[in-house]
Amino acid sequence: TQTGDAVEPKAFKPEFKDYQAVYNEIAKLLQEHDEYDDGSYGPVLVRLAWHASGTYDKETGTGGSNGATMRFAPESQHGANAGLINARNFLEPVKAKFPWISYSDLWILGGVCSIQEMMGPKIPYRPGRLDRDMTSCTPDGRLPDASQGARHVRDIFYRMGFNDQEIVALAGAHALGRCHTQNSGFDGPWTFSPTVLTNDYYKLLLGSKWQWRKWDGPKQYEDKETKSLMMLPADIAFIEDKEFKKTVEKYAADNDLFFKDFSAVIVKLFELGVPFTDKTETYVFKNLDE
Ligand code: HIF
């Protein structure tokens, strides 16, 4: 440089290796904190990434994962988001260690990492989400109501821009995690292995007999045989509706097909409303044990 030229500090431009480091940190914390729920924060991290994304409205372009507005009331207080504070708090030490990543990118990376580490398919990831302030909070009511059926499920997911096949491919994520009375009022897991992603959700929907559970809580189904699994009315819609059911049968019969379609549709969900540039790269992360 010539004498007298100001030396501008270079802005930090994170690359693949930097995002992989964040992935590894989340994966390590998932392993360390096996005291939570069924032994993993993975399911609640997937739910955080989905609820951050699932507010998207294709007509107005509002909502979606770009903004992480669930950090703020009123969105943090929306009934559908009850319990997600656990996922947000889990990621705080990661944000502290890697302050350059936006909350919006971090929450989605948390979902991607959890799916891969819970033995799911690779979920290609693109960074570039920017945090927004509370004025971008979405109105209540954009996320699905579990007590309703196929008509409502379609209304909600068509608003985001999904078709019937894509809705059913997403639904397989309910192989993961459980309902908590303190969050939603509902109770129990959908599958016997709630910390491993498989096509068991579809197999159980078709293969078990579902009856109303007799209890004080909101109306939900239990499997007749063991009474230890549950389905929401919105889940049973996938076998009550003929069109949905055909796709449930496809995924119940073919886990590879489910993994392929699930990966594609969850990427679509996670990227709704995100303004990528033509320079944005796609990253496929290595699992912790690779
Ligand atoms: Fe869920 N979902 N979801 N969901 N969800 C719950 C929990 C999880 C719906 C309702 C609920 C999807 C669609 C729908 C996960 C992932 C996805 C709970 C329980 C309810 C009530 C919350 C609690 O009590 O803690 C409805 C009505 C949906 C439309 C059909 C997605 C496809 C399946 C989009 C999706 O990816 C995950 C993971 C959990 C588990 C969270 C946990 O803490 O274990």
GROMACS .gro file of C-alpha atoms and ligand atoms in nm:
model
  334
    1THR     CA    1   0.000   0.000   0.000
    2GLN     CA    2   0.108   0.355  -0.058
    3THR     CA    3   0.201   0.563   0.241
    4GLY     CA    4  -0.099   0.736   0.385
    5ASP     CA    5  -0.356   0.476   0.267
    6ALA     CA    6  -0.599   0.390   0.542
    7VAL     CA    7  -0.596   0.017   0.616
    8GLU     CA    8  -0.961  -0.088   0.643
    9PRO     CA    9  -1.021  -0.378   0.879
   10LYS     CA   10  -1.152  -0.665   0.667
   11ALA     CA   11  -1.509  -0.764   0.753
   12PHE     CA   12  -1.520  -1.129   0.863
   13LYS     CA   13  -1.659  -1.337   0.578
   14PRO     CA   14  -1.758  -1.677   0.715
   15GLU     CA   15  -1.699  -1.974   0.486
   16PHE     CA   16  -1.806  -2.338   0.480
   17LYS     CA   17  -1.552  -2.433   0.750
   18ASP     CA   18  -1.693  -2.166   0.984
   19TYR     CA   19  -2.049  -2.295   0.948
   20GLN     CA   20  -1.923  -2.652   0.990
   21ALA     CA   21  -1.765  -2.537   1.319
   22VAL     CA   22  -2.104  -2.408   1.435
   23TYR     CA   23  -2.264  -2.738   1.325
   24ASN     CA   24  -2.003  -2.932   1.524
   25GLU     CA   25  -2.061  -2.720   1.833
   26ILE     CA   26  -2.438  -2.782   1.820
   27ALA     CA   27  -2.382  -3.156   1.760
   28LYS     CA   28  -2.143  -3.172   2.056
   29LEU     CA   29  -2.393  -2.996   2.285
   30LEU     CA   30  -2.667  -3.236   2.167
   31GLN     CA   31  -2.451  -3.527   2.281
   32GLU     CA   32  -2.357  -3.363   2.611
   33HIS     CA   33  -2.712  -3.266   2.707
   34ASP     CA   34  -2.879  -3.604   2.695
   35GLU     CA   35  -3.070  -3.525   3.016
   36TYR     CA   36  -3.349  -3.352   2.823
   37ASP     CA   37  -3.679  -3.527   2.742
   38ASP     CA   38  -3.619  -3.861   2.565
   39GLY     CA   39  -3.245  -3.798   2.569
   40SER     CA   40  -3.208  -3.522   2.311
   41TYR     CA   41  -3.275  -3.157   2.240
   42GLY     CA   42  -3.287  -3.256   1.872
   43PRO     CA   43  -3.668  -3.271   1.836
   44VAL     CA   44  -3.733  -2.935   2.001
   45LEU     CA   45  -3.460  -2.777   1.785
   46VAL     CA   46  -3.634  -2.913   1.474
   47ARG     CA   47  -3.960  -2.767   1.602
   48LEU     CA   48  -3.794  -2.427   1.658
   49ALA     CA   49  -3.662  -2.422   1.300
   50TRP     CA   50  -4.004  -2.520   1.167
   51HIS     CA   51  -4.201  -2.265   1.372
   52ALA     CA   52  -3.954  -1.990   1.273
   53SER     CA   53  -4.016  -2.082   0.906
   54GLY     CA   54  -4.383  -2.183   0.912
   55THR     CA   55  -4.517  -1.830   0.965
   56TYR     CA   56  -4.449  -1.758   0.598
   57ASP     CA   57  -4.728  -1.615   0.386
   58LYS     CA   58  -4.661  -1.632   0.014
   59GLU     CA   59  -4.914  -1.359  -0.073
   60THR     CA   60  -4.753  -1.088   0.140
   61GLY     CA   61  -4.401  -1.234   0.163
   62THR     CA   62  -4.414  -1.183   0.540
   63GLY     CA   63  -4.293  -1.428   0.804
   64GLY     CA   64  -4.049  -1.712   0.747
   65SER     CA   65  -3.712  -1.791   0.897
   66ASN     CA   66  -3.552  -1.463   0.786
   67GLY     CA   67  -3.574  -1.248   1.099
   68ALA     CA   68  -3.589  -1.479   1.400
   69THR     CA   69  -3.871  -1.261   1.531
   70MET     CA   70  -3.976  -1.532   1.778
   71ARG     CA   71  -3.711  -1.381   2.006
   72PHE     CA   72  -3.967  -1.110   2.081
   73ALA     CA   73  -4.314  -1.083   2.226
   74PRO     CA   74  -4.580  -1.113   2.100
   75GLU     CA   75  -4.449  -1.396   1.876
   76SER     CA   76  -4.261  -1.570   2.161
   77GLN     CA   77  -4.589  -1.576   2.355
   78HIS     CA   78  -4.804  -1.727   2.078
   79GLY     CA   79  -4.962  -2.047   2.208
   80ALA     CA   80  -4.814  -2.255   1.925
   81ASN     CA   81  -4.463  -2.155   2.035
   82ALA     CA   82  -4.497  -2.271   2.396
   83GLY     CA   83  -4.188  -2.462   2.506
   84LEU     CA   84  -3.963  -2.335   2.228
   85ILE     CA   85  -3.779  -2.121   2.484
   86ASN     CA   86  -3.596  -2.446   2.567
   87ALA     CA   87  -3.459  -2.463   2.213
   88ARG     CA   88  -3.374  -2.093   2.199
   89ASN     CA   89  -3.189  -2.111   2.532
   90PHE     CA   90  -3.003  -2.424   2.421
   91LEU     CA   91  -2.858  -2.227   2.128
   92GLU     CA   92  -2.754  -1.918   2.330
   93PRO     CA   93  -2.405  -2.050   2.419
   94VAL     CA   94  -2.353  -2.127   2.049
   95LYS     CA   95  -2.446  -1.771   1.955
   96ALA     CA   96  -2.207  -1.643   2.225
   97LYS     CA   97  -1.922  -1.853   2.084
   98PHE     CA   98  -1.994  -1.760   1.720
   99PRO     CA   99  -2.138  -1.405   1.744
  100TRP     CA  100  -2.105  -1.350   1.367
  101ILE     CA  101  -2.394  -1.587   1.286
  102SER     CA  102  -2.745  -1.437   1.283
  103TYR     CA  103  -3.005  -1.593   1.511
  104SER     CA  104  -3.209  -1.665   1.198
  105ASP     CA  105  -2.928  -1.866   1.037
  106LEU     CA  106  -2.841  -2.030   1.370
  107TRP     CA  107  -3.194  -2.155   1.441
  108ILE     CA  108  -3.214  -2.316   1.096
  109LEU     CA  109  -2.866  -2.463   1.135
  110GLY     CA  110  -2.989  -2.608   1.466
  111GLY     CA  111  -3.269  -2.785   1.280
  112VAL     CA  112  -3.037  -2.908   1.004
  113CYS     CA  113  -2.781  -3.039   1.253
  114SER     CA  114  -3.047  -3.211   1.465
  115ILE     CA  115  -3.203  -3.392   1.168
  116GLN     CA  116  -2.863  -3.516   1.047
  117GLU     CA  117  -2.744  -3.616   1.394
  118MET     CA  118  -3.074  -3.802   1.459
  119MET     CA  119  -2.981  -4.027   1.165
  120GLY     CA  120  -3.187  -3.839   0.911
  121PRO     CA  121  -3.082  -3.750   0.556
  122LYS     CA  122  -2.839  -3.474   0.461
  123ILE     CA  123  -3.012  -3.136   0.466
  124PRO     CA  124  -2.835  -2.890   0.232
  125TYR     CA  125  -2.801  -2.548   0.395
  126ARG     CA  126  -2.767  -2.196   0.262
  127PRO     CA  127  -2.676  -1.907   0.497
  128GLY     CA  128  -2.781  -1.546   0.454
  129ARG     CA  129  -3.075  -1.480   0.686
  130LEU     CA  130  -3.074  -1.144   0.861
  131ASP     CA  131  -3.229  -1.079   1.201
  132ARG     CA  132  -3.517  -0.835   1.211
  133ASP     CA  133  -3.675  -0.649   1.501
  134MET     CA  134  -4.007  -0.694   1.675
  135THR     CA  135  -4.194  -0.487   1.418
  136SER     CA  136  -4.161  -0.790   1.188
  137CYS     CA  137  -4.335  -1.028   1.433
  138THR     CA  138  -4.611  -1.220   1.257
  139PRO     CA  139  -4.972  -1.222   1.377
  140ASP     CA  140  -5.091  -1.518   1.586
  141GLY     CA  141  -5.268  -1.800   1.403
  142ARG     CA  142  -5.025  -1.873   1.119
  143LEU     CA  143  -4.911  -2.210   1.259
  144PRO     CA  144  -5.137  -2.516   1.246
  145ASP     CA  145  -5.400  -2.601   1.506
  146ALA     CA  146  -5.355  -2.967   1.605
  147SER     CA  147  -5.723  -3.017   1.691
  148GLN     CA  148  -5.831  -2.961   1.329
  149GLY     CA  149  -5.837  -3.181   1.019
  150ALA     CA  150  -5.730  -3.202   0.654
  151ARG     CA  151  -5.903  -2.883   0.541
  152HIS     CA  152  -5.718  -2.671   0.797
  153VAL     CA  153  -5.385  -2.846   0.738
  154ARG     CA  154  -5.420  -2.768   0.365
  155ASP     CA  155  -5.515  -2.404   0.432
  156ILE     CA  156  -5.206  -2.353   0.647
  157PHE     CA  157  -4.954  -2.527   0.420
  158TYR     CA  158  -5.099  -2.398   0.091
  159ARG     CA  159  -5.052  -2.047   0.236
  160MET     CA  160  -4.678  -2.126   0.257
  161GLY     CA  161  -4.679  -2.263  -0.098
  162PHE     CA  162  -4.672  -2.641  -0.044
  163ASN     CA  163  -4.870  -2.908  -0.233
  164ASP     CA  164  -5.029  -3.224  -0.091
  165GLN     CA  165  -4.727  -3.450  -0.157
  166GLU     CA  166  -4.498  -3.200   0.013
  167ILE     CA  167  -4.726  -3.168   0.316
  168VAL     CA  168  -4.721  -3.545   0.368
  169ALA     CA  169  -4.343  -3.560   0.318
  170LEU     CA  170  -4.300  -3.297   0.592
  171ALA     CA  171  -4.538  -3.477   0.827
  172GLY     CA  172  -4.287  -3.759   0.877
  173ALA     CA  173  -4.098  -3.524   1.112
  174HIS     CA  174  -4.351  -3.625   1.377
  175ALA     CA  175  -4.146  -3.943   1.407
  176LEU     CA  176  -3.942  -3.711   1.629
  177GLY     CA  177  -4.019  -3.578   1.974
  178ARG     CA  178  -4.335  -3.571   2.175
  179CYS     CA  179  -4.625  -3.361   2.296
  180HIS     CA  180  -4.601  -3.205   2.643
  181THR     CA  181  -4.908  -3.117   2.849
  182GLN     CA  182  -4.733  -2.803   2.973
  183ASN     CA  183  -4.682  -2.680   2.614
  184SER     CA  184  -4.973  -2.785   2.395
  185GLY     CA  185  -5.197  -2.975   2.637
  186PHE     CA  186  -5.140  -3.293   2.433
  187ASP     CA  187  -4.932  -3.578   2.568
  188GLY     CA  188  -4.696  -3.844   2.437
  189PRO     CA  189  -4.469  -3.944   2.148
  190TRP     CA  190  -4.574  -4.052   1.798
  191THR     CA  191  -4.319  -4.334   1.768
  192PHE     CA  192  -4.113  -4.571   1.984
  193SER     CA  193  -3.785  -4.403   1.878
  194PRO     CA  194  -3.851  -4.029   1.911
  195THR     CA  195  -3.484  -3.930   1.876
  196VAL     CA  196  -3.423  -4.113   1.547
  197LEU     CA  197  -3.570  -4.002   1.215
  198THR     CA  198  -3.732  -4.292   1.030
  199ASN     CA  199  -4.051  -4.345   0.829
  200ASP     CA  200  -4.211  -4.502   1.138
  201TYR     CA  201  -4.468  -4.222   1.160
  202TYR     CA  202  -4.627  -4.341   0.835
  203LYS     CA  203  -4.597  -4.709   0.926
  204LEU     CA  204  -4.768  -4.651   1.259
  205LEU     CA  205  -5.041  -4.433   1.110
  206LEU     CA  206  -5.133  -4.720   0.876
  207GLY     CA  207  -5.040  -5.019   1.090
  208SER     CA  208  -5.187  -4.938   1.430
  209LYS     CA  209  -5.547  -4.906   1.537
  210TRP     CA  210  -5.611  -4.552   1.661
  211GLN     CA  211  -5.879  -4.480   1.920
  212TRP     CA  212  -5.973  -4.170   2.118
  213ARG     CA  213  -5.783  -4.154   2.444
  214LYS     CA  214  -6.010  -4.129   2.745
  215TRP     CA  215  -5.868  -3.852   2.958
  216ASP     CA  216  -5.926  -3.496   3.080
  217GLY     CA  217  -5.696  -3.343   2.819
  218PRO     CA  218  -5.767  -3.224   2.464
  219LYS     CA  219  -5.900  -3.480   2.214
  220GLN     CA  220  -5.616  -3.700   2.089
  221TYR     CA  221  -5.572  -4.058   1.971
  222GLU     CA  222  -5.382  -4.347   2.132
  223ASP     CA  223  -5.275  -4.674   1.975
  224LYS     CA  224  -5.509  -4.949   2.084
  225GLU     CA  225  -5.237  -5.206   2.142
  226THR     CA  226  -4.987  -5.033   2.372
  227LYS     CA  227  -5.165  -4.706   2.455
  228SER     CA  228  -4.819  -4.551   2.473
  229LEU     CA  229  -4.820  -4.369   2.138
  230MET     CA  230  -5.032  -4.077   2.025
  231MET     CA  231  -5.170  -3.905   1.718
  232LEU     CA  232  -5.321  -3.558   1.698
  233PRO     CA  233  -5.646  -3.502   1.509
  234ALA     CA  234  -5.430  -3.319   1.250
  235ASP     CA  235  -5.214  -3.634   1.214
  236ILE     CA  236  -5.513  -3.865   1.165
  237ALA     CA  237  -5.618  -3.633   0.880
  238PHE     CA  238  -5.335  -3.788   0.678
  239ILE     CA  239  -5.512  -4.126   0.672
  240GLU     CA  240  -5.871  -3.995   0.669
  241ASP     CA  241  -5.810  -3.795   0.353
  242LYS     CA  242  -5.779  -4.023   0.046
  243GLU     CA  243  -5.535  -3.801  -0.139
  244PHE     CA  244  -5.304  -3.765   0.163
  245LYS     CA  245  -5.331  -4.135   0.243
  246LYS     CA  246  -5.191  -4.244  -0.094
  247THR     CA  247  -4.872  -4.054  -0.020
  248VAL     CA  248  -4.858  -4.189   0.338
  249GLU     CA  249  -4.860  -4.539   0.183
  250LYS     CA  250  -4.570  -4.450  -0.048
  251TYR     CA  251  -4.352  -4.328   0.239
  252ALA     CA  252  -4.449  -4.614   0.471
  253ALA     CA  253  -4.322  -4.857   0.206
  254ASP     CA  254  -3.999  -4.678   0.114
  255ASN     CA  255  -3.774  -4.507   0.370
  256ASP     CA  256  -3.523  -4.398   0.102
  257LEU     CA  257  -3.796  -4.220  -0.089
  258PHE     CA  258  -3.914  -4.056   0.233
  259PHE     CA  259  -3.559  -3.936   0.313
  260LYS     CA  260  -3.512  -3.794  -0.037
  261ASP     CA  261  -3.846  -3.611  -0.043
  262PHE     CA  262  -3.822  -3.502   0.321
  263SER     CA  263  -3.481  -3.345   0.265
  264ALA     CA  264  -3.608  -3.149  -0.036
  265VAL     CA  265  -3.923  -3.025   0.134
  266ILE     CA  266  -3.762  -2.928   0.466
  267VAL     CA  267  -3.504  -2.723   0.272
  268LYS     CA  268  -3.795  -2.550   0.097
  269LEU     CA  269  -3.961  -2.482   0.436
  270PHE     CA  270  -3.640  -2.350   0.591
  271GLU     CA  271  -3.580  -2.114   0.296
  272LEU     CA  272  -3.929  -1.960   0.263
  273GLY     CA  273  -3.894  -1.584   0.225
  274VAL     CA  274  -3.514  -1.582   0.252
  275PRO     CA  275  -3.347  -1.340   0.007
  276PHE     CA  276  -3.042  -1.533  -0.113
  277THR     CA  277  -2.808  -1.371  -0.365
  278ASP     CA  278  -2.677  -1.546  -0.675
  279LYS     CA  279  -2.347  -1.579  -0.487
  280THR     CA  280  -2.500  -1.780  -0.200
  281GLU     CA  281  -2.334  -2.121  -0.175
  282THR     CA  282  -2.502  -2.443  -0.063
  283TYR     CA  283  -2.332  -2.635   0.217
  284VAL     CA  284  -2.369  -3.004   0.301
  285PHE     CA  285  -2.235  -3.058   0.651
  286LYS     CA  286  -2.038  -3.357   0.773
  287ASN     CA  287  -2.196  -3.536   1.066
  288LEU     CA  288  -1.999  -3.533   1.389
  289ASP     CA  289  -1.901  -3.900   1.343
  290GLU     CA  290  -1.798  -3.869   0.974
  291HIF    FE1  291  -4.541  -3.054   1.497
  291HIF     N1  292  -4.630  -3.050   1.679
  291HIF     N2  293  -4.716  -3.003   1.408
  291HIF     N3  294  -4.449  -3.050   1.316
  291HIF     N4  295  -4.366  -3.096   1.590
  291HIF     C1  296  -4.572  -3.076   1.801
  291HIF     C2  297  -4.442  -3.118   1.822
  291HIF     C3  298  -4.349  -3.130   1.722
  291HIF     C4  299  -4.837  -2.986   1.471
  291HIF     C5  300  -4.858  -2.984   1.608
  291HIF     C6  301  -4.762  -3.017   1.703
  291HIF     C7  302  -4.510  -3.030   1.195
  291HIF     C8  303  -4.644  -3.015   1.174
  291HIF     C9  304  -4.740  -3.001   1.273
  291HIF    C10  305  -4.247  -3.121   1.526
  291HIF    C11  306  -4.222  -3.099   1.392
  291HIF    C12  307  -4.318  -3.069   1.296
  291HIF    C13  308  -4.669  -3.059   1.905
  291HIF    C14  309  -4.643  -3.079   2.054
  291HIF    C15  310  -4.787  -3.023   1.845
  291HIF    C16  311  -4.919  -2.994   1.914
  291HIF    C17  312  -4.575  -2.958   2.117
  291HIF    C18  313  -4.550  -2.981   2.263
  291HIF     O1  314  -4.649  -3.009   2.335
  291HIF     O2  315  -4.434  -2.969   2.308
  291HIF    C19  316  -4.941  -2.974   1.370
  291HIF    C20  317  -5.089  -2.952   1.398
  291HIF    C21  318  -4.881  -2.984   1.248
  291HIF    C22  319  -4.949  -2.984   1.110
  291HIF    C23  320  -4.980  -3.122   1.067
  291HIF    C24  321  -4.411  -3.044   1.081
  291HIF    C25  322  -4.440  -3.169   1.000
  291HIF    C26  323  -4.461  -3.283   1.088
  291HIF    C27  324  -4.406  -2.926   0.981
  291HIF    C28  325  -4.286  -3.058   1.156
  291HIF     O3  326  -4.169  -3.065   1.106
  291HIF    C29  327  -4.153  -3.175   1.621
  291HIF    C30  328  -4.010  -3.221   1.589
  291HIF    C31  329  -4.216  -3.181   1.744
  291HIF    C32  330  -4.161  -3.235   1.875
  291HIF    C33  331  -4.111  -3.124   1.964
  291HIF    C34  332  -4.060  -3.175   2.096
  291HIF     O4  333  -4.039  -3.091   2.185
  291HIF     O5  334  -4.039  -3.295   2.113
   0.00000   0.00000   0.00000
